């Protein structure tokens, strides 16, 4: 697999109006309250990780932002409008890469542009550019079954980037990968974010991953999911593999881990 230089920079958040605003939002399924009175705002350029005990509503939180679930109470807005009216501004990346097995890599990445009705030449050009960005120019004609887990996730990221999103929602995209592959993809993700400047919400069970990626971390409590704590990550904006060996990084990982334990 092609290697990508791991150096990366986090975009400093823009002080303007929040891109994502959640006000007193709750979500119930029948008699079960999954999320309870969530209040949070994210500015343009923020990278926000969601952590907490299993079943605390992290994925539901993402789906409220995406408009895939409607809040039972309260409101969620993206750039001041309802999420269902902002879907062209966002992209969702799941833990499973969800690649179509009968389509080659290039064709899988073209799919969103194809569904939008873009010309064949334009969508191929866009797909080739984003595949180069994620280090897969050599694999354009591969089928999904020929790819490693990390390569499949790179294809999934590339496919999302063809949409030129303002908001990227990631639901444990690297959770099934080995540690070395996950770390490399985290570095690549920040490098791409530095180039494109989108806002991100990222679900993870890893305190270390959350600290490396984020400028803010939301810790959700056990059922019903409430915001137990919002942790501002105080690390240099330049983040690469060496950061993981620094005392300050390890200290902040310990802070987040302790907060997750206390949220049970």
PDB file of C-alpha atoms in Angstrom:
ATOM      1  CA  UNK A   1       0.000   0.000   0.000  1.00  0.00           C
ATOM      2  CA  UNK A   2       1.260   3.451  -0.835  1.00  0.00           C
ATOM      3  CA  UNK A   3       2.650   5.371   2.098  1.00  0.00           C
ATOM      4  CA  UNK A   4       1.506   8.905   2.853  1.00  0.00           C
ATOM      5  CA  UNK A   5       3.608  11.421   4.730  1.00  0.00           C
ATOM      6  CA  UNK A   6       2.112  11.488   8.235  1.00  0.00           C
ATOM      7  CA  UNK A   7       2.740  15.159   8.983  1.00  0.00           C
ATOM      8  CA  UNK A   8      -0.519  16.980   9.574  1.00  0.00           C
ATOM      9  CA  UNK A   9      -1.980  20.229  10.863  1.00  0.00           C
ATOM     10  CA  UNK A  10      -5.287  20.859  12.578  1.00  0.00           C
ATOM     11  CA  UNK A  11      -7.332  23.750  11.238  1.00  0.00           C
ATOM     12  CA  UNK A  12      -7.926  26.409  13.886  1.00  0.00           C
ATOM     13  CA  UNK A  13     -11.663  26.809  14.484  1.00  0.00           C
ATOM     14  CA  UNK A  14     -13.310  29.822  12.896  1.00  0.00           C
ATOM     15  CA  UNK A  15     -14.884  32.184  15.488  1.00  0.00           C
ATOM     16  CA  UNK A  16     -17.952  32.778  13.292  1.00  0.00           C
ATOM     17  CA  UNK A  17     -21.461  31.361  13.718  1.00  0.00           C
ATOM     18  CA  UNK A  18     -21.504  27.659  14.710  1.00  0.00           C
ATOM     19  CA  UNK A  19     -21.757  25.221  11.842  1.00  0.00           C
ATOM     20  CA  UNK A  20     -23.543  22.660  14.027  1.00  0.00           C
ATOM     21  CA  UNK A  21     -25.900  23.757  16.797  1.00  0.00           C
ATOM     22  CA  UNK A  22     -27.725  21.318  19.068  1.00  0.00           C
ATOM     23  CA  UNK A  23     -30.196  22.820  21.521  1.00  0.00           C
ATOM     24  CA  UNK A  24     -31.841  20.797  24.297  1.00  0.00           C
ATOM     25  CA  UNK A  25     -32.124  17.801  21.960  1.00  0.00           C
ATOM     26  CA  UNK A  26     -33.435  14.466  23.206  1.00  0.00           C
ATOM     27  CA  UNK A  27     -34.068  11.241  21.327  1.00  0.00           C
ATOM     28  CA  UNK A  28     -36.463   8.516  22.399  1.00  0.00           C
ATOM     29  CA  UNK A  29     -37.277   5.193  20.795  1.00  0.00           C
ATOM     30  CA  UNK A  30     -40.618   4.178  22.249  1.00  0.00           C
ATOM     31  CA  UNK A  31     -40.289   4.455  26.028  1.00  0.00           C
ATOM     32  CA  UNK A  32     -36.481   4.394  25.940  1.00  0.00           C
ATOM     33  CA  UNK A  33     -34.604   7.692  26.141  1.00  0.00           C
ATOM     34  CA  UNK A  34     -31.302   7.283  24.300  1.00  0.00           C
ATOM     35  CA  UNK A  35     -30.113  10.907  24.382  1.00  0.00           C
ATOM     36  CA  UNK A  36     -31.287  13.416  26.954  1.00  0.00           C
ATOM     37  CA  UNK A  37     -31.131  17.223  26.700  1.00  0.00           C
ATOM     38  CA  UNK A  38     -28.032  17.590  24.562  1.00  0.00           C
ATOM     39  CA  UNK A  39     -26.645  21.111  24.124  1.00  0.00           C
ATOM     40  CA  UNK A  40     -23.546  21.636  22.006  1.00  0.00           C
ATOM     41  CA  UNK A  41     -22.195  23.875  19.248  1.00  0.00           C
ATOM     42  CA  UNK A  42     -19.334  23.223  16.841  1.00  0.00           C
ATOM     43  CA  UNK A  43     -17.623  25.932  14.832  1.00  0.00           C
ATOM     44  CA  UNK A  44     -16.274  25.609  11.325  1.00  0.00           C
ATOM     45  CA  UNK A  45     -13.007  23.710  11.449  1.00  0.00           C
ATOM     46  CA  UNK A  46     -13.684  21.914  14.735  1.00  0.00           C
ATOM     47  CA  UNK A  47     -12.797  18.254  15.099  1.00  0.00           C
ATOM     48  CA  UNK A  48     -15.101  16.817  17.768  1.00  0.00           C
ATOM     49  CA  UNK A  49     -14.800  13.256  19.041  1.00  0.00           C
ATOM     50  CA  UNK A  50     -17.626  11.441  20.835  1.00  0.00           C
ATOM     51  CA  UNK A  51     -16.615   8.940  23.503  1.00  0.00           C
ATOM     52  CA  UNK A  52     -18.409   7.126  26.298  1.00  0.00           C
ATOM     53  CA  UNK A  53     -19.635   3.733  27.486  1.00  0.00           C
ATOM     54  CA  UNK A  54     -21.045   1.278  24.956  1.00  0.00           C
ATOM     55  CA  UNK A  55     -24.703   1.986  24.231  1.00  0.00           C
ATOM     56  CA  UNK A  56     -24.595   5.597  25.444  1.00  0.00           C
ATOM     57  CA  UNK A  57     -25.947   6.992  22.161  1.00  0.00           C
ATOM     58  CA  UNK A  58     -22.817   8.053  20.277  1.00  0.00           C
ATOM     59  CA  UNK A  59     -24.053   6.760  16.919  1.00  0.00           C
ATOM     60  CA  UNK A  60     -27.525   8.185  17.565  1.00  0.00           C
ATOM     61  CA  UNK A  61     -25.866  11.557  18.239  1.00  0.00           C
ATOM     62  CA  UNK A  62     -24.246  11.427  14.790  1.00  0.00           C
ATOM     63  CA  UNK A  63     -27.503  10.401  13.133  1.00  0.00           C
ATOM     64  CA  UNK A  64     -29.315  13.371  14.691  1.00  0.00           C
ATOM     65  CA  UNK A  65     -26.723  15.680  13.146  1.00  0.00           C
ATOM     66  CA  UNK A  66     -27.068  13.893   9.806  1.00  0.00           C
ATOM     67  CA  UNK A  67     -30.851  14.105   9.857  1.00  0.00           C
ATOM     68  CA  UNK A  68     -31.113  10.300   9.773  1.00  0.00           C
ATOM     69  CA  UNK A  69     -32.982  10.513  13.102  1.00  0.00           C
ATOM     70  CA  UNK A  70     -35.265  13.354  14.161  1.00  0.00           C
ATOM     71  CA  UNK A  71     -34.954  14.778  17.667  1.00  0.00           C
ATOM     72  CA  UNK A  72     -37.889  13.880  19.907  1.00  0.00           C
ATOM     73  CA  UNK A  73     -37.416  17.256  21.592  1.00  0.00           C
ATOM     74  CA  UNK A  74     -35.199  20.245  20.949  1.00  0.00           C
ATOM     75  CA  UNK A  75     -33.476  21.134  17.696  1.00  0.00           C
ATOM     76  CA  UNK A  76     -30.435  20.435  15.536  1.00  0.00           C
ATOM     77  CA  UNK A  77     -29.288  22.839  12.815  1.00  0.00           C
ATOM     78  CA  UNK A  78     -26.476  22.772  10.268  1.00  0.00           C
ATOM     79  CA  UNK A  79     -25.406  26.235   9.153  1.00  0.00           C
ATOM     80  CA  UNK A  80     -28.727  27.507  10.485  1.00  0.00           C
ATOM     81  CA  UNK A  81     -30.974  25.055   8.617  1.00  0.00           C
ATOM     82  CA  UNK A  82     -32.568  21.684   9.327  1.00  0.00           C
ATOM     83  CA  UNK A  83     -30.157  18.771   8.684  1.00  0.00           C
ATOM     84  CA  UNK A  84     -32.432  17.318   5.992  1.00  0.00           C
ATOM     85  CA  UNK A  85     -31.923  20.550   4.032  1.00  0.00           C
ATOM     86  CA  UNK A  86     -28.145  20.415   4.481  1.00  0.00           C
ATOM     87  CA  UNK A  87     -27.408  16.867   3.338  1.00  0.00           C
ATOM     88  CA  UNK A  88     -25.425  18.035   0.332  1.00  0.00           C
ATOM     89  CA  UNK A  89     -23.101  19.776   2.799  1.00  0.00           C
ATOM     90  CA  UNK A  90     -22.173  16.589   4.680  1.00  0.00           C
ATOM     91  CA  UNK A  91     -20.798  13.085   4.227  1.00  0.00           C
ATOM     92  CA  UNK A  92     -21.114  10.042   6.505  1.00  0.00           C
ATOM     93  CA  UNK A  93     -18.409   7.384   6.915  1.00  0.00           C
ATOM     94  CA  UNK A  94     -19.370   4.168   8.712  1.00  0.00           C
ATOM     95  CA  UNK A  95     -17.270   1.457  10.374  1.00  0.00           C
ATOM     96  CA  UNK A  96     -17.991  -0.828   7.431  1.00  0.00           C
ATOM     97  CA  UNK A  97     -16.591   0.615   4.200  1.00  0.00           C
ATOM     98  CA  UNK A  98     -19.779  -0.503   2.380  1.00  0.00           C
ATOM     99  CA  UNK A  99     -18.089  -0.850  -1.000  1.00  0.00           C
ATOM    100  CA  UNK A 100     -20.026  -2.380  -3.880  1.00  0.00           C
ATOM    101  CA  UNK A 101     -18.235  -5.691  -4.550  1.00  0.00           C
ATOM    102  CA  UNK A 102     -18.931  -5.699  -8.301  1.00  0.00           C
ATOM    103  CA  UNK A 103     -17.446  -2.232  -8.851  1.00  0.00           C
ATOM    104  CA  UNK A 104     -13.739  -1.483  -9.026  1.00  0.00           C
ATOM    105  CA  UNK A 105     -12.152   1.083  -6.696  1.00  0.00           C
ATOM    106  CA  UNK A 106     -12.450   3.968  -9.161  1.00  0.00           C
ATOM    107  CA  UNK A 107     -16.069   3.110  -9.899  1.00  0.00           C
ATOM    108  CA  UNK A 108     -16.938   2.877  -6.186  1.00  0.00           C
ATOM    109  CA  UNK A 109     -15.478   6.324  -5.565  1.00  0.00           C
ATOM    110  CA  UNK A 110     -17.317   7.774  -8.562  1.00  0.00           C
ATOM    111  CA  UNK A 111     -20.705   6.652  -7.246  1.00  0.00           C
ATOM    112  CA  UNK A 112     -21.767   9.795  -5.284  1.00  0.00           C
ATOM    113  CA  UNK A 113     -20.905  12.025  -8.255  1.00  0.00           C
ATOM    114  CA  UNK A 114     -22.747   9.664 -10.573  1.00  0.00           C
ATOM    115  CA  UNK A 115     -25.859   9.834  -8.379  1.00  0.00           C
ATOM    116  CA  UNK A 116     -25.635  13.626  -8.509  1.00  0.00           C
ATOM    117  CA  UNK A 117     -25.717  13.476 -12.294  1.00  0.00           C
ATOM    118  CA  UNK A 118     -22.205  14.736 -12.961  1.00  0.00           C
ATOM    119  CA  UNK A 119     -20.661  14.004 -16.336  1.00  0.00           C
ATOM    120  CA  UNK A 120     -18.555  10.873 -16.697  1.00  0.00           C
ATOM    121  CA  UNK A 121     -15.376  12.834 -17.389  1.00  0.00           C
ATOM    122  CA  UNK A 122     -15.834  15.134 -14.393  1.00  0.00           C
ATOM    123  CA  UNK A 123     -16.616  12.371 -11.923  1.00  0.00           C
ATOM    124  CA  UNK A 124     -13.638  10.287 -13.086  1.00  0.00           C
ATOM    125  CA  UNK A 125     -11.344  13.286 -12.711  1.00  0.00           C
ATOM    126  CA  UNK A 126     -12.636  13.952  -9.185  1.00  0.00           C
ATOM    127  CA  UNK A 127     -12.353  10.285  -8.196  1.00  0.00           C
ATOM    128  CA  UNK A 128      -8.767  10.047  -9.435  1.00  0.00           C
ATOM    129  CA  UNK A 129      -7.788  13.176  -7.478  1.00  0.00           C
ATOM    130  CA  UNK A 130      -9.214  11.984  -4.162  1.00  0.00           C
ATOM    131  CA  UNK A 131      -7.766   8.492  -4.615  1.00  0.00           C
ATOM    132  CA  UNK A 132      -4.365  10.077  -5.143  1.00  0.00           C
ATOM    133  CA  UNK A 133      -4.956  12.103  -1.971  1.00  0.00           C
ATOM    134  CA  UNK A 134      -5.531   8.937   0.083  1.00  0.00           C
ATOM    135  CA  UNK A 135      -2.615   7.093  -1.508  1.00  0.00           C
ATOM    136  CA  UNK A 136      -4.513   4.666  -3.733  1.00  0.00           C
ATOM    137  CA  UNK A 137      -3.615   5.787  -7.252  1.00  0.00           C
ATOM    138  CA  UNK A 138      -2.091   2.348  -7.801  1.00  0.00           C
ATOM    139  CA  UNK A 139      -5.353   0.537  -6.956  1.00  0.00           C
ATOM    140  CA  UNK A 140      -7.892   2.191  -9.274  1.00  0.00           C
ATOM    141  CA  UNK A 141      -8.813  -1.066 -10.990  1.00  0.00           C
ATOM    142  CA  UNK A 142      -8.805  -3.295  -7.926  1.00  0.00           C
ATOM    143  CA  UNK A 143     -12.009  -4.888  -6.680  1.00  0.00           C
ATOM    144  CA  UNK A 144     -12.893  -4.576  -2.956  1.00  0.00           C
ATOM    145  CA  UNK A 145     -11.978  -8.219  -2.313  1.00  0.00           C
ATOM    146  CA  UNK A 146      -8.409  -7.409  -3.359  1.00  0.00           C
ATOM    147  CA  UNK A 147      -8.003  -4.700  -0.696  1.00  0.00           C
ATOM    148  CA  UNK A 148      -6.838  -4.813   2.915  1.00  0.00           C
ATOM    149  CA  UNK A 149      -9.077  -3.389   5.640  1.00  0.00           C
ATOM    150  CA  UNK A 150      -7.085  -0.161   5.728  1.00  0.00           C
ATOM    151  CA  UNK A 151      -7.265   0.223   1.952  1.00  0.00           C
ATOM    152  CA  UNK A 152     -11.038  -0.274   2.030  1.00  0.00           C
ATOM    153  CA  UNK A 153     -11.356   2.539   4.559  1.00  0.00           C
ATOM    154  CA  UNK A 154      -9.201   4.779   2.361  1.00  0.00           C
ATOM    155  CA  UNK A 155     -11.629   4.103  -0.496  1.00  0.00           C
ATOM    156  CA  UNK A 156     -14.546   4.956   1.806  1.00  0.00           C
ATOM    157  CA  UNK A 157     -12.875   8.233   2.804  1.00  0.00           C
ATOM    158  CA  UNK A 158     -12.116   9.058  -0.828  1.00  0.00           C
ATOM    159  CA  UNK A 159     -15.729   8.396  -1.792  1.00  0.00           C
ATOM    160  CA  UNK A 160     -16.925  10.805   0.912  1.00  0.00           C
ATOM    161  CA  UNK A 161     -14.446  13.475  -0.195  1.00  0.00           C
ATOM    162  CA  UNK A 162     -15.887  13.529  -3.725  1.00  0.00           C
ATOM    163  CA  UNK A 163     -18.850  15.346  -2.170  1.00  0.00           C
ATOM    164  CA  UNK A 164     -16.601  18.240  -1.009  1.00  0.00           C
ATOM    165  CA  UNK A 165     -18.365  18.207   2.372  1.00  0.00           C
ATOM    166  CA  UNK A 166     -18.382  21.009   4.904  1.00  0.00           C
ATOM    167  CA  UNK A 167     -19.212  18.452   7.584  1.00  0.00           C
ATOM    168  CA  UNK A 168     -17.790  14.944   7.883  1.00  0.00           C
ATOM    169  CA  UNK A 169     -19.493  12.451  10.221  1.00  0.00           C
ATOM    170  CA  UNK A 170     -17.462   9.353  11.069  1.00  0.00           C
ATOM    171  CA  UNK A 171     -18.922   6.450  13.062  1.00  0.00           C
ATOM    172  CA  UNK A 172     -15.984   4.364  14.342  1.00  0.00           C
ATOM    173  CA  UNK A 173     -14.451   4.149  10.866  1.00  0.00           C
ATOM    174  CA  UNK A 174     -11.179   2.637  12.081  1.00  0.00           C
ATOM    175  CA  UNK A 175     -12.506   0.527  14.953  1.00  0.00           C
ATOM    176  CA  UNK A 176     -11.921  -2.831  13.252  1.00  0.00           C
ATOM    177  CA  UNK A 177      -8.359  -2.062  12.116  1.00  0.00           C
ATOM    178  CA  UNK A 178      -5.066  -2.949  13.759  1.00  0.00           C
ATOM    179  CA  UNK A 179      -3.373  -0.232  15.810  1.00  0.00           C
ATOM    180  CA  UNK A 180      -0.639   0.605  13.301  1.00  0.00           C
ATOM    181  CA  UNK A 181      -3.088   0.982  10.406  1.00  0.00           C
ATOM    182  CA  UNK A 182      -5.464   3.021  12.550  1.00  0.00           C
ATOM    183  CA  UNK A 183      -2.700   5.384  13.655  1.00  0.00           C
ATOM    184  CA  UNK A 184      -1.577   5.923  10.064  1.00  0.00           C
ATOM    185  CA  UNK A 185      -5.139   6.631   8.929  1.00  0.00           C
ATOM    186  CA  UNK A 186      -5.586   9.119  11.774  1.00  0.00           C
ATOM    187  CA  UNK A 187      -2.504  10.986  10.588  1.00  0.00           C
ATOM    188  CA  UNK A 188      -3.762  10.949   7.012  1.00  0.00           C
ATOM    189  CA  UNK A 189      -7.195  12.159   8.099  1.00  0.00           C
ATOM    190  CA  UNK A 190      -5.716  15.225   9.784  1.00  0.00           C
ATOM    191  CA  UNK A 191      -3.533  15.928   6.771  1.00  0.00           C
ATOM    192  CA  UNK A 192      -6.580  15.891   4.486  1.00  0.00           C
ATOM    193  CA  UNK A 193      -8.559  18.016   6.938  1.00  0.00           C
ATOM    194  CA  UNK A 194      -5.761  20.585   6.962  1.00  0.00           C
ATOM    195  CA  UNK A 195      -6.092  20.807   3.185  1.00  0.00           C
ATOM    196  CA  UNK A 196      -9.893  20.875   2.956  1.00  0.00           C
ATOM    197  CA  UNK A 197     -10.958  22.520   6.239  1.00  0.00           C
ATOM    198  CA  UNK A 198     -14.136  20.565   6.941  1.00  0.00           C
ATOM    199  CA  UNK A 199     -15.701  20.160  10.383  1.00  0.00           C
ATOM    200  CA  UNK A 200     -15.776  16.628  11.800  1.00  0.00           C
ATOM    201  CA  UNK A 201     -17.712  14.608  14.371  1.00  0.00           C
ATOM    202  CA  UNK A 202     -15.954  11.321  15.091  1.00  0.00           C
ATOM    203  CA  UNK A 203     -17.221   8.390  17.177  1.00  0.00           C
ATOM    204  CA  UNK A 204     -14.568   6.249  18.842  1.00  0.00           C
ATOM    205  CA  UNK A 205     -14.048   3.982  21.849  1.00  0.00           C
ATOM    206  CA  UNK A 206     -10.384   4.989  22.022  1.00  0.00           C
ATOM    207  CA  UNK A 207      -9.330   7.832  24.306  1.00  0.00           C
ATOM    208  CA  UNK A 208      -5.943   7.922  22.559  1.00  0.00           C
ATOM    209  CA  UNK A 209      -7.524   8.271  19.124  1.00  0.00           C
ATOM    210  CA  UNK A 210      -9.885  10.988  20.354  1.00  0.00           C
ATOM    211  CA  UNK A 211      -7.049  13.046  21.845  1.00  0.00           C
ATOM    212  CA  UNK A 212      -4.861  12.725  18.759  1.00  0.00           C
ATOM    213  CA  UNK A 213      -7.590  13.863  16.356  1.00  0.00           C
ATOM    214  CA  UNK A 214      -9.643  16.406  18.245  1.00  0.00           C
ATOM    215  CA  UNK A 215      -9.743  19.905  19.554  1.00  0.00           C
ATOM    216  CA  UNK A 216     -12.880  19.016  21.557  1.00  0.00           C
ATOM    217  CA  UNK A 217     -14.047  15.718  23.056  1.00  0.00           C
ATOM    218  CA  UNK A 218     -17.617  15.075  24.196  1.00  0.00           C
ATOM    219  CA  UNK A 219     -17.876  12.444  26.931  1.00  0.00           C
ATOM    220  CA  UNK A 220     -21.361  10.930  27.052  1.00  0.00           C
ATOM    221  CA  UNK A 221     -22.729   9.278  30.185  1.00  0.00           C
ATOM    222  CA  UNK A 222     -24.316   5.839  30.335  1.00  0.00           C
ATOM    223  CA  UNK A 223     -28.000   5.461  29.431  1.00  0.00           C
ATOM    224  CA  UNK A 224     -29.621   7.808  28.931  1.00  0.00           C
ATOM    225  CA  UNK A 225     -26.821   9.550  27.079  1.00  0.00           C
ATOM    226  CA  UNK A 226     -26.100  12.991  28.479  1.00  0.00           C
ATOM    227  CA  UNK A 227     -23.049  15.194  28.038  1.00  0.00           C
ATOM    228  CA  UNK A 228     -20.992  14.360  31.111  1.00  0.00           C
ATOM    229  CA  UNK A 229     -18.064  16.551  30.110  1.00  0.00           C
ATOM    230  CA  UNK A 230     -16.619  18.501  27.192  1.00  0.00           C
ATOM    231  CA  UNK A 231     -12.826  18.320  27.184  1.00  0.00           C
ATOM    232  CA  UNK A 232     -10.796  20.893  25.287  1.00  0.00           C
ATOM    233  CA  UNK A 233      -7.660  19.217  23.962  1.00  0.00           C
ATOM    234  CA  UNK A 234      -4.634  21.371  24.731  1.00  0.00           C
ATOM    235  CA  UNK A 235      -2.020  20.128  22.327  1.00  0.00           C
ATOM    236  CA  UNK A 236       0.005  21.761  19.541  1.00  0.00           C
ATOM    237  CA  UNK A 237      -1.895  22.236  16.313  1.00  0.00           C
ATOM    238  CA  UNK A 238       0.843  20.327  14.472  1.00  0.00           C
ATOM    239  CA  UNK A 239       0.294  16.635  15.159  1.00  0.00           C
ATOM    240  CA  UNK A 240       2.267  13.702  13.831  1.00  0.00           C
ATOM    241  CA  UNK A 241       3.274  10.237  15.020  1.00  0.00           C
ATOM    242  CA  UNK A 242       5.871  11.626  17.456  1.00  0.00           C
ATOM    243  CA  UNK A 243       3.135  13.382  19.445  1.00  0.00           C
ATOM    244  CA  UNK A 244       1.957  10.037  20.821  1.00  0.00           C
ATOM    245  CA  UNK A 245       5.203   9.671  22.793  1.00  0.00           C
ATOM    246  CA  UNK A 246       5.035  13.057  24.536  1.00  0.00           C
ATOM    247  CA  UNK A 247       4.151  13.390  28.241  1.00  0.00           C
ATOM    248  CA  UNK A 248       1.437  15.985  27.559  1.00  0.00           C
ATOM    249  CA  UNK A 249      -0.342  13.741  25.052  1.00  0.00           C
ATOM    250  CA  UNK A 250      -0.234  10.799  27.467  1.00  0.00           C
ATOM    251  CA  UNK A 251      -1.492  13.045  30.269  1.00  0.00           C
ATOM    252  CA  UNK A 252      -4.493  14.143  28.218  1.00  0.00           C
ATOM    253  CA  UNK A 253      -5.258  10.552  27.208  1.00  0.00           C
ATOM    254  CA  UNK A 254      -5.330   9.712  30.926  1.00  0.00           C
ATOM    255  CA  UNK A 255      -7.738  12.608  31.567  1.00  0.00           C
ATOM    256  CA  UNK A 256     -10.134  11.394  28.871  1.00  0.00           C
ATOM    257  CA  UNK A 257      -9.888   7.766  30.009  1.00  0.00           C
ATOM    258  CA  UNK A 258     -10.721   8.781  33.570  1.00  0.00           C
ATOM    259  CA  UNK A 259     -13.685  10.845  32.372  1.00  0.00           C
ATOM    260  CA  UNK A 260     -15.035   7.857  30.404  1.00  0.00           C
ATOM    261  CA  UNK A 261     -14.725   5.612  33.479  1.00  0.00           C
ATOM    262  CA  UNK A 262     -16.553   8.173  35.598  1.00  0.00           C
ATOM    263  CA  UNK A 263     -19.347   8.383  33.007  1.00  0.00           C
ATOM    264  CA  UNK A 264     -20.416   4.759  33.557  1.00  0.00           C
TER     265      UNK A 264
END
